[in-house]
PDB file of C-alpha atoms and ligand atoms in Angstrom:
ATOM      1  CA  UNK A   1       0.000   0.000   0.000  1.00 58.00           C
ATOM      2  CA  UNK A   2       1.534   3.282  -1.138  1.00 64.00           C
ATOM      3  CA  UNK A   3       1.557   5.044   2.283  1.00 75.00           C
ATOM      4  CA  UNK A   4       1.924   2.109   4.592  1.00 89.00           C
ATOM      5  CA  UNK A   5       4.951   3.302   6.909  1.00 93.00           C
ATOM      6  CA  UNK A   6       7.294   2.553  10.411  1.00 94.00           C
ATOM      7  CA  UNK A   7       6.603  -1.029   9.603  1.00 96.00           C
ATOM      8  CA  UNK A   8       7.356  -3.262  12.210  1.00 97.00           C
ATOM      9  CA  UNK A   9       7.960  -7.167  11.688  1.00 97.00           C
ATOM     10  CA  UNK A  10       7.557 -10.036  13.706  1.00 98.00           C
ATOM     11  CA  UNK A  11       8.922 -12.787  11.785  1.00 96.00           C
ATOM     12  CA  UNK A  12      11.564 -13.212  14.129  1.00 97.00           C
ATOM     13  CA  UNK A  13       9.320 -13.344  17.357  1.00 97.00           C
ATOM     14  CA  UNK A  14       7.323 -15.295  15.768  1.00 97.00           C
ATOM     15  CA  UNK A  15      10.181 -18.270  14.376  1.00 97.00           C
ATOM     16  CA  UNK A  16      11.387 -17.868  18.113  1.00 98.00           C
ATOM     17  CA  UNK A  17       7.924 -18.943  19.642  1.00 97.00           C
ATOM     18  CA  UNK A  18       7.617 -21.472  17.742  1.00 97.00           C
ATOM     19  CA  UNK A  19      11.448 -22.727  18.627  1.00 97.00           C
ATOM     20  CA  UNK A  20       9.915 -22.458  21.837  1.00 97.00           C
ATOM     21  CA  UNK A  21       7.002 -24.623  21.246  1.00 97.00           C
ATOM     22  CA  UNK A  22       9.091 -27.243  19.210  1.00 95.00           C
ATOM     23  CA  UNK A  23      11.723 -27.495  22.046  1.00 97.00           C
ATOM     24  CA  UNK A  24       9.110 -28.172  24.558  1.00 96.00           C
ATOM     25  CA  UNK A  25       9.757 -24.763  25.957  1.00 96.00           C
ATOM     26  CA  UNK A  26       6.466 -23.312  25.885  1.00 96.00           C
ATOM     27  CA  UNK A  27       3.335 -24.938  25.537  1.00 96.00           C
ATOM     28  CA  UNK A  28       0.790 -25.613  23.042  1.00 95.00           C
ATOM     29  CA  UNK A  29      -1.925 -24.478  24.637  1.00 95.00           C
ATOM     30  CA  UNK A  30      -0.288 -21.554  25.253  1.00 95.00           C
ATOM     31  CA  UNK A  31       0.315 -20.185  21.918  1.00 96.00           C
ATOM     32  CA  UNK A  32      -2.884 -21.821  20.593  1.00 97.00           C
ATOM     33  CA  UNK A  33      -5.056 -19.486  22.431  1.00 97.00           C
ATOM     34  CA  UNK A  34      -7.113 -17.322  20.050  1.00 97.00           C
ATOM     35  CA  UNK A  35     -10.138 -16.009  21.470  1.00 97.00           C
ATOM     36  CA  UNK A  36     -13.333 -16.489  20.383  1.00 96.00           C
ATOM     37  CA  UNK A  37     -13.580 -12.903  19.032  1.00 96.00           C
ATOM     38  CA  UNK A  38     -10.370 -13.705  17.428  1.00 97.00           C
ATOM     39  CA  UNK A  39     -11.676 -16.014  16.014  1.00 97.00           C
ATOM     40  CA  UNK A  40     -15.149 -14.657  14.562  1.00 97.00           C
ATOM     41  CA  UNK A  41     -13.042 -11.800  13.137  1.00 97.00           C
ATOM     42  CA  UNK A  42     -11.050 -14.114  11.008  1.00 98.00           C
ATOM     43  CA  UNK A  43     -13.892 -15.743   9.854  1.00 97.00           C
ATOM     44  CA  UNK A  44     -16.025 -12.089   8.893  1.00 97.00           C
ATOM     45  CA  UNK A  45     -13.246  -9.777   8.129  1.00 97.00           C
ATOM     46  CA  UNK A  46      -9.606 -12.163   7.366  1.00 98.00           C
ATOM     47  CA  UNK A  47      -7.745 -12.036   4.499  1.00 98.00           C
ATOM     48  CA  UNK A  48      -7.165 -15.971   3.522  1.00 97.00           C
ATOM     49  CA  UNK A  49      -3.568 -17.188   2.570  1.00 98.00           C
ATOM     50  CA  UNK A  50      -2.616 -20.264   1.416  1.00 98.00           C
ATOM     51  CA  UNK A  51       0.315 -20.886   3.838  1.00 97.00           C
ATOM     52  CA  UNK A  52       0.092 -23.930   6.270  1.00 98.00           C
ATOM     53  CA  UNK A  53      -0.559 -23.050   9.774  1.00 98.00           C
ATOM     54  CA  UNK A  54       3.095 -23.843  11.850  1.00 97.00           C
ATOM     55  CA  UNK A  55       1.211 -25.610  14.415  1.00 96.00           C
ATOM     56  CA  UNK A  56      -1.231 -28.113  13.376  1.00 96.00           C
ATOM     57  CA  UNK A  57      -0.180 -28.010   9.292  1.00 96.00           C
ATOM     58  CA  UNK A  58      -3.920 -28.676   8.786  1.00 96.00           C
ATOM     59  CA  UNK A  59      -5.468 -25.446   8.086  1.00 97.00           C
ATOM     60  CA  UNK A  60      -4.771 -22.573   5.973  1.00 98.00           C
ATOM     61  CA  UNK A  61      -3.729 -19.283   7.936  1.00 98.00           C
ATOM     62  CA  UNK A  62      -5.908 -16.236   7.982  1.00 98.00           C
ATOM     63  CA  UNK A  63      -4.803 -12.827   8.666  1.00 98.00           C
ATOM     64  CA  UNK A  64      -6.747 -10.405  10.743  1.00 98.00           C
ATOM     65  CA  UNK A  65      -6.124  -6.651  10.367  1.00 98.00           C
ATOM     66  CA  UNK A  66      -6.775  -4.623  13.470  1.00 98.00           C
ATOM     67  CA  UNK A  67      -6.949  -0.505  13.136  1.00 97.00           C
ATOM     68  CA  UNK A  68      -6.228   1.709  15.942  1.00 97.00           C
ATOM     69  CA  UNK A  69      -5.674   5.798  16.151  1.00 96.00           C
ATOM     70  CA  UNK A  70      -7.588   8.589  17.820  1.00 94.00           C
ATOM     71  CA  UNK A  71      -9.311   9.602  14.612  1.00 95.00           C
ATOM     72  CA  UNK A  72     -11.037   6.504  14.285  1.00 94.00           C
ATOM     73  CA  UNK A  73     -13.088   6.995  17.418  1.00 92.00           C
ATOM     74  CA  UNK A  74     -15.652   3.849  18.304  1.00 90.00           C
ATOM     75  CA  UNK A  75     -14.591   1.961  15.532  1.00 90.00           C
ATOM     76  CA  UNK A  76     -10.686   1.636  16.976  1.00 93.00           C
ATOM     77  CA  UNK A  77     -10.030  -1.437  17.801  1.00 95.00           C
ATOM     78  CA  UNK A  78     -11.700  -3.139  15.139  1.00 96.00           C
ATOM     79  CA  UNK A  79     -10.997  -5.655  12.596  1.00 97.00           C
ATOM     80  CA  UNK A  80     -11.029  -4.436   8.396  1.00 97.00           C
ATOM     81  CA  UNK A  81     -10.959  -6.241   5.440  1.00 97.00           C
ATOM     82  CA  UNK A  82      -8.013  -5.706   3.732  1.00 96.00           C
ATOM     83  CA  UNK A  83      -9.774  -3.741   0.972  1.00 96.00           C
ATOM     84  CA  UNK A  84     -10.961  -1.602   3.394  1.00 96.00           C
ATOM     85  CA  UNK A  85      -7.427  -0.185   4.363  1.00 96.00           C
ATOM     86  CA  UNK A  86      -6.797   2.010   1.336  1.00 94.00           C
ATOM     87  CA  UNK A  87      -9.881   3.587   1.785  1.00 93.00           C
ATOM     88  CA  UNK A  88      -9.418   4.599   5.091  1.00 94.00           C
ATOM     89  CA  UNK A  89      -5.778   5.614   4.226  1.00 94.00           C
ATOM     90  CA  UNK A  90      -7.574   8.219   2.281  1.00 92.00           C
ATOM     91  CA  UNK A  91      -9.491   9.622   4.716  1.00 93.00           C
ATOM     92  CA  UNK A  92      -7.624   9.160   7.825  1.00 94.00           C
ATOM     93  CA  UNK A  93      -4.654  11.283   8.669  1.00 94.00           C
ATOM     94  CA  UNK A  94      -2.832   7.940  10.439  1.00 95.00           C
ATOM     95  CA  UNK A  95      -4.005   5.116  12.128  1.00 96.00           C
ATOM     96  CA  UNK A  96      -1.869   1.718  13.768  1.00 97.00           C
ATOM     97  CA  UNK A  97      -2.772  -1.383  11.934  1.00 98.00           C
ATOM     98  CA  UNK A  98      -2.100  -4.595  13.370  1.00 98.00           C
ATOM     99  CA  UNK A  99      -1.838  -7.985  11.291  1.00 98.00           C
ATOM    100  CA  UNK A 100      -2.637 -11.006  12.754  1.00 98.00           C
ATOM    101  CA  UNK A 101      -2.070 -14.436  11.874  1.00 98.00           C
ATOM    102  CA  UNK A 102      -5.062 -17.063  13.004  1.00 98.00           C
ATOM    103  CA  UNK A 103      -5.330 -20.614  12.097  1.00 98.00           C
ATOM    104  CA  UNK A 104      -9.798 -21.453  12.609  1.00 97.00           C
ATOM    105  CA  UNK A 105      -8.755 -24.846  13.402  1.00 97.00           C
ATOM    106  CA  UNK A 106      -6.053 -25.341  16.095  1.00 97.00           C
ATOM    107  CA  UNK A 107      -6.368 -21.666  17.651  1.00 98.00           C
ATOM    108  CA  UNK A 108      -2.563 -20.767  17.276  1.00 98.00           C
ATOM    109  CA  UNK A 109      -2.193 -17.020  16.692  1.00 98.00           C
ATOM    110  CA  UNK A 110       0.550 -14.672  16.491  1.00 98.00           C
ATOM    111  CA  UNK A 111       1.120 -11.000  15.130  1.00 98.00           C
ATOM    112  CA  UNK A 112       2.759 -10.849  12.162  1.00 97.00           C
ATOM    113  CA  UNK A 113       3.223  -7.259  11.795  1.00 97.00           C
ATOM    114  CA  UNK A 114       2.637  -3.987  12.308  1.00 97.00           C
ATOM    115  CA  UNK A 115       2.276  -0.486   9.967  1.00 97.00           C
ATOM    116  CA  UNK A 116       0.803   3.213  10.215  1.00 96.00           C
ATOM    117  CA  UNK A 117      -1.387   4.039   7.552  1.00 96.00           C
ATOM    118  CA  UNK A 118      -2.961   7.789   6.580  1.00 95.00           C
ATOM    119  CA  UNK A 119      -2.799  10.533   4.114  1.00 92.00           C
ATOM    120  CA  UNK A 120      -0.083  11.686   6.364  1.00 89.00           C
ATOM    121  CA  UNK A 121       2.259   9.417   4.902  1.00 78.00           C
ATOM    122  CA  UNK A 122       1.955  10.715   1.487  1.00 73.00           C
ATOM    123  CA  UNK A 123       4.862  13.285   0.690  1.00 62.00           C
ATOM    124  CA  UNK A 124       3.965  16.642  -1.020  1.00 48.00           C
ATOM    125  CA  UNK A 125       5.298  15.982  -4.620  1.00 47.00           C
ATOM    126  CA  UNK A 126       3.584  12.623  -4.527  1.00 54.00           C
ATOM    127  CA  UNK A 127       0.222  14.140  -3.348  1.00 50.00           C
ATOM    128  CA  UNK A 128       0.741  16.487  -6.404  1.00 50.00           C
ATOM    129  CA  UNK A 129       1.330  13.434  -8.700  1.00 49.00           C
ATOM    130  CA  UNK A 130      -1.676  11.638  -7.233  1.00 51.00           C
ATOM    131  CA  UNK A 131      -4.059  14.593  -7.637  1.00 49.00           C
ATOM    132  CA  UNK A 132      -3.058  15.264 -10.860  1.00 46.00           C
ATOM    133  CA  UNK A 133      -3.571  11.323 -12.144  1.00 48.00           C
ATOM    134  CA  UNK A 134      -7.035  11.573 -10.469  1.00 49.00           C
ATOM    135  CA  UNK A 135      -8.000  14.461 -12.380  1.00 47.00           C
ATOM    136  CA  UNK A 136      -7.149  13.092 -15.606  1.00 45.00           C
ATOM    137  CA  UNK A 137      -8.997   9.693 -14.839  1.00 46.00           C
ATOM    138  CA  UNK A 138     -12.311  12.258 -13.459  1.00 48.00           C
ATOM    139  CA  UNK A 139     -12.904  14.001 -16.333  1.00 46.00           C
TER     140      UNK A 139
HETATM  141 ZN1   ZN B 201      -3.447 -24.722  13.257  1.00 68.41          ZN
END
């Protein structure tokens, strides 16, 4: 997304949990844990992939994305459909989104990452390229 920004990623937390799990570490049951709102959201709002989850290498991962910032008011805190994002990017000045990875079938869920979104992010000349393009397509 053209003004996704401070991206943060969790790959590495994430290979280290389940190093964790594998070594005996850490438990399953602690890391397959997803709540039942969790899980609804994935369901209703999740992006499917088509990559195995870690855990039970039955099911198919789903990724939940969570928005949160000030301007978003009751709905912070909620989970989007992807396709929903860029819209919001348009309107929004920033807001925190937060990816999730679910698996519906064993409960195991981690983040995966984490990005601001927002017109905010869009630099001056490239809001002047953007406007322009728009204008053309408009008319
Ligand atoms: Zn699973």
């Amino acid at each position: 997304m053209r003004t996704q920004r401070q991206v943060v990623d969790y790959s590495l937390q994430r290979r280290a949990v389940l190093r964790d799990v594998h070594s005996g570490r850490v438990g399953v049951h602690e890391v397959c844990d997803a709540s039942p709102y969790l899980k609804n959201a994935a369901r209703f709002h999740g992006e499917p992939t088509e990559e195995r989850c870690p855990m039970c290498r039955h099911e198919d991962l789903t990724l939940v994305h969570y928005i949160y910032g000030d301007e978003l008011k009751q709905s912070a805190g909620q989970a989007r459909k992807l396709a929903e994002l860029p819209m919001l990017a348009m309107t929004l000045s920033e807001f925190q989104v937060y990816v999730v990875e679910v698996c519906q079938g064993c409960s195991w869920n981690h983040l995966v990452e984490q990005y601001l979104l927002g017109r905010d992010g869009l630099e001056a000349d490239e809001t002047a390229g953007e406007t322009g393009r728009r204008r053309g397509a408009e008319r």
